[in-house]
PDB file of C-alpha atoms in Angstrom:
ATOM      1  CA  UNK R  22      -5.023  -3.415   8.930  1.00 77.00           C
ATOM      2  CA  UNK R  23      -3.137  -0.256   9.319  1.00 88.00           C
ATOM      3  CA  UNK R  24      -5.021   3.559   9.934  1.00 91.00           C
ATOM      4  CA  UNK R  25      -4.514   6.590   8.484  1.00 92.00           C
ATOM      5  CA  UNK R  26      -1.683   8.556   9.908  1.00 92.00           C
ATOM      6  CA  UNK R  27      -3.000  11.795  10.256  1.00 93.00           C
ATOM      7  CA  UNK R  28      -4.260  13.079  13.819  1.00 92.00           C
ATOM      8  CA  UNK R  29      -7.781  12.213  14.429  1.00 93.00           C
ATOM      9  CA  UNK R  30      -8.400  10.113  11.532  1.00 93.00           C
ATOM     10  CA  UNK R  31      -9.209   6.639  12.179  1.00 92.00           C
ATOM     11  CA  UNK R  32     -10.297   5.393   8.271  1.00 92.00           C
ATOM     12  CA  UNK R  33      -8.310   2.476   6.534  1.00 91.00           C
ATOM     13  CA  UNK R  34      -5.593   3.214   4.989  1.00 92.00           C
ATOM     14  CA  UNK R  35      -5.367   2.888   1.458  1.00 92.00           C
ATOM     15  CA  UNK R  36      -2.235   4.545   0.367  1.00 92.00           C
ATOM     16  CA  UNK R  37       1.450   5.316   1.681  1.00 93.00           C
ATOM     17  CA  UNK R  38       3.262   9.154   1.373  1.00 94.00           C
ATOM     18  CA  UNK R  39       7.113   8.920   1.493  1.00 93.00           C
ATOM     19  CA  UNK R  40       9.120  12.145   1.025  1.00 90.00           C
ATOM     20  CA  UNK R  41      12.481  12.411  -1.501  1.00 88.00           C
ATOM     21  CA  UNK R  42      14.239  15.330  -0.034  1.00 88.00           C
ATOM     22  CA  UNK R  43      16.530  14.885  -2.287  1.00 89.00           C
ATOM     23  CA  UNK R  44      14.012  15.980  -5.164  1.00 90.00           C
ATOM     24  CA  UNK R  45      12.130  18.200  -3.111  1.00 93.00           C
ATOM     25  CA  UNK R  46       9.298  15.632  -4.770  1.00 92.00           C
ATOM     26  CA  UNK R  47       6.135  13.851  -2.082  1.00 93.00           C
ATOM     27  CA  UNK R  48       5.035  10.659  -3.624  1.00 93.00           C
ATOM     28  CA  UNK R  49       1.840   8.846  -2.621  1.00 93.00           C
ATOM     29  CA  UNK R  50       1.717   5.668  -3.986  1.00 91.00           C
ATOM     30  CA  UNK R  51      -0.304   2.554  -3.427  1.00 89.00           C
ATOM     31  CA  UNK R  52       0.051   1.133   0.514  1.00 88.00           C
ATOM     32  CA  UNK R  53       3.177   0.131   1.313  1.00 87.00           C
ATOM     33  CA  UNK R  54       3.467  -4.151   1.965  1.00 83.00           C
ATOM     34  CA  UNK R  55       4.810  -2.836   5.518  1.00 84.00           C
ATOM     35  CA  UNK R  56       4.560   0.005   7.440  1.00 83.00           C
ATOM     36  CA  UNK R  57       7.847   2.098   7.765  1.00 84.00           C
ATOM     37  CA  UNK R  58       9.157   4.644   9.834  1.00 85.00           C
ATOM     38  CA  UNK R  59       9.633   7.888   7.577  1.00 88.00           C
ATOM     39  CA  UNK R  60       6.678   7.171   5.322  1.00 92.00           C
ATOM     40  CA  UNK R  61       3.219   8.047   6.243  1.00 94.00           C
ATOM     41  CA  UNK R  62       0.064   5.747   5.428  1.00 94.00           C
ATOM     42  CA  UNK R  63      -3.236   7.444   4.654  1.00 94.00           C
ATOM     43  CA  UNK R  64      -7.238   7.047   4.178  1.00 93.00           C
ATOM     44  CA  UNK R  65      -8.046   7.653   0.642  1.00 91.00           C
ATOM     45  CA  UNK R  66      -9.963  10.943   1.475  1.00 92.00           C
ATOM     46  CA  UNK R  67      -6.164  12.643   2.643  1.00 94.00           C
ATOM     47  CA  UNK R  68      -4.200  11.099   0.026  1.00 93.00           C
ATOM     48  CA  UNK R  69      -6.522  12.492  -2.731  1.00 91.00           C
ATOM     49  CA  UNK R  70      -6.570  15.719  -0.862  1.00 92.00           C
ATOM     50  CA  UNK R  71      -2.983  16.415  -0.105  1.00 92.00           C
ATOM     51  CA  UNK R  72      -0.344  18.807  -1.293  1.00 92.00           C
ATOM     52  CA  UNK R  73       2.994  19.124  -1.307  1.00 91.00           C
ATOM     53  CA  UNK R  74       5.331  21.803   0.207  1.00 89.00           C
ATOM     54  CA  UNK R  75       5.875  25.143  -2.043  1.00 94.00           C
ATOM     55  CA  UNK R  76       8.619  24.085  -3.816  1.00 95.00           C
ATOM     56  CA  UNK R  77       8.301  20.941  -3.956  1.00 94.00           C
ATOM     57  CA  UNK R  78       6.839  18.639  -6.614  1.00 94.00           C
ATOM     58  CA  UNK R  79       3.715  16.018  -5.987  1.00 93.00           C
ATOM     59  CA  UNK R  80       3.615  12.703  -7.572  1.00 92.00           C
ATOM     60  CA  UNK R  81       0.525  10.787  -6.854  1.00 89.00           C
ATOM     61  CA  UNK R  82      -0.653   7.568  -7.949  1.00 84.00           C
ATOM     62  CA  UNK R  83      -2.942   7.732 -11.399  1.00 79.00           C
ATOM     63  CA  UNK R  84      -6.004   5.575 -10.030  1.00 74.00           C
ATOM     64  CA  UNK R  85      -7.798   4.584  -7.323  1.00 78.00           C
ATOM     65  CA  UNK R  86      -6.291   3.347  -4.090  1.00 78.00           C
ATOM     66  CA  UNK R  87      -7.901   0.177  -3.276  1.00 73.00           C
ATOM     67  CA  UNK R  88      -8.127  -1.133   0.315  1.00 71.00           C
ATOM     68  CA  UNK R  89      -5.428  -3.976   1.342  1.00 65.00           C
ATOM     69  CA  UNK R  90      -6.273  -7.434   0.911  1.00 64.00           C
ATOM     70  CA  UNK R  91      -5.621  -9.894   3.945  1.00 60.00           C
ATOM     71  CA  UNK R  92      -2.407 -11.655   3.255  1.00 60.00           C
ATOM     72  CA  UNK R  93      -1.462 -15.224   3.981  1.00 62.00           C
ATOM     73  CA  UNK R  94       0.727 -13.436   6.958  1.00 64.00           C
ATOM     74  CA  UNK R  95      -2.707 -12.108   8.656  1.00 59.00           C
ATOM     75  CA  UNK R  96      -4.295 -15.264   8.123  1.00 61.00           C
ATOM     76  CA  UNK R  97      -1.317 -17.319   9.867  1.00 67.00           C
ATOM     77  CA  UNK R  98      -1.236 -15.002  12.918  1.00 65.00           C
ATOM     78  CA  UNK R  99      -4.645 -14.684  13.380  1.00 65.00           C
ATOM     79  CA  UNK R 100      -5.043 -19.033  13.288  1.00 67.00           C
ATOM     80  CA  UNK R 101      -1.781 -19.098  15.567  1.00 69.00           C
ATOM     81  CA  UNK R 102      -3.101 -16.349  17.937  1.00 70.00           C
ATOM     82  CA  UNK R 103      -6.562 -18.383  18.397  1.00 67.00           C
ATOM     83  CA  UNK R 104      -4.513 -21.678  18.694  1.00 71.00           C
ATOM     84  CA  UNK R 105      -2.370 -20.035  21.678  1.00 70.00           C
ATOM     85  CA  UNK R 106      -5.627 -19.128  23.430  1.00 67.00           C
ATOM     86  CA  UNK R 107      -7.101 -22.677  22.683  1.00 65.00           C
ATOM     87  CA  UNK R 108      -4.476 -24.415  24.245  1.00 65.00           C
ATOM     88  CA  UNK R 109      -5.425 -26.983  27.433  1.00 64.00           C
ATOM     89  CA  UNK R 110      -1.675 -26.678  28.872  1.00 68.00           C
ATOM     90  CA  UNK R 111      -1.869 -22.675  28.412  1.00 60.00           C
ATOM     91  CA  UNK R 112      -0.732 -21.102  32.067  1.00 62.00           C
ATOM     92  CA  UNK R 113      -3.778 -19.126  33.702  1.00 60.00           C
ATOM     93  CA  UNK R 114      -3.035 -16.614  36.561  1.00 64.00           C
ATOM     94  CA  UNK R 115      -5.923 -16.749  39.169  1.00 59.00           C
ATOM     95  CA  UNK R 116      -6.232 -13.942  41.899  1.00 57.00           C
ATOM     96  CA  UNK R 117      -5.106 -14.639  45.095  1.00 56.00           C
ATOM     97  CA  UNK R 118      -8.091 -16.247  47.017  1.00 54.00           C
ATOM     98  CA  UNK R 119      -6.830 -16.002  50.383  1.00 54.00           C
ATOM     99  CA  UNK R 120      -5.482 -12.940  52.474  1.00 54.00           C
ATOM    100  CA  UNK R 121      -5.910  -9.751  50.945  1.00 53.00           C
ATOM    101  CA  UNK R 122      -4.695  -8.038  48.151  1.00 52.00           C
ATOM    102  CA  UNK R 123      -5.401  -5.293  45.840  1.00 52.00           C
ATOM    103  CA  UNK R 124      -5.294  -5.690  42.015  1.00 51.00           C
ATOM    104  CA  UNK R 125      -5.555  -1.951  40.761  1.00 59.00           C
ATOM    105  CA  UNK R 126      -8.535  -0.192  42.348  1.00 62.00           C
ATOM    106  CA  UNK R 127     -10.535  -4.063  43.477  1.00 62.00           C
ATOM    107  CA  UNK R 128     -10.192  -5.499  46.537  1.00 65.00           C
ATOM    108  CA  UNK R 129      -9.924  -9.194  47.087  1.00 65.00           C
ATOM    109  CA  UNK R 130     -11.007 -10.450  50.700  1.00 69.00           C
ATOM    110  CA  UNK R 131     -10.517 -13.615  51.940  1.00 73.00           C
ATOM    111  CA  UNK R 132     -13.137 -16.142  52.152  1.00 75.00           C
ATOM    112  CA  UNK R 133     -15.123 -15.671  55.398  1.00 76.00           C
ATOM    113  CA  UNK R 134     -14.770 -18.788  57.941  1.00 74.00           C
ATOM    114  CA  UNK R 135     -17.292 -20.834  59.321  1.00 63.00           C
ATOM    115  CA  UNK R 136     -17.858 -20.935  63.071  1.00 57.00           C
TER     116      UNK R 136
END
């Protein structure tokens, strides 16, 4: 699930802006299938509350934006992703338990010894 692109906003979005300069024309449209790098996605509150340049012309979407449904693509990462951290044969990395050694602001200390 993608969030709205505008600072501080962290809604769903619904809806994707895109820009024909071209046209001088904004259109916000339903969400875009994937996210791209000159188009914006937004929550429905700022795609029902934007405007568009002076100038320019704003086409928006008749309707109402409806949230993304999961896709077969979600569903198939998400089952591969818990598969990958299922797996027997998967390498861990332990901590060093002898000597020491720091791992960001821990310290591990070796095991005391018996005398």
């Amino acid at each position: 699930m993608r969030r709205c692109s505008r600072t501080g906003c962290t809604e769903l979005a619904v809806a994707t802006l895109t820009y024909v300069y071209a046209d001088s024309t904004a259109v916000v449209g339903p969400l875009a299938t994937q996210a791209e790098p000159h188009s914006y996605d937004l929550c429905n509150a700022h795609a029902h509350r934007l405007t568009a340049p002076r100038g320019w012309e704003l086409v928006r979407f008749e309707g109402e934006f409806a949230p993304p449904q999961p896709s077969c693509d979600d569903l198939t990462a998400l089952a591969e992703a818990v598969r990958e951290a299922g797996r027997v044969d998967r390498p861990v990395e332990h901590p060093p338990t002898t000597g020491t050694g720091r791992r960001g602001h821990l310290r591990v200390l070796p095991t005391p010894t018996e005398k």
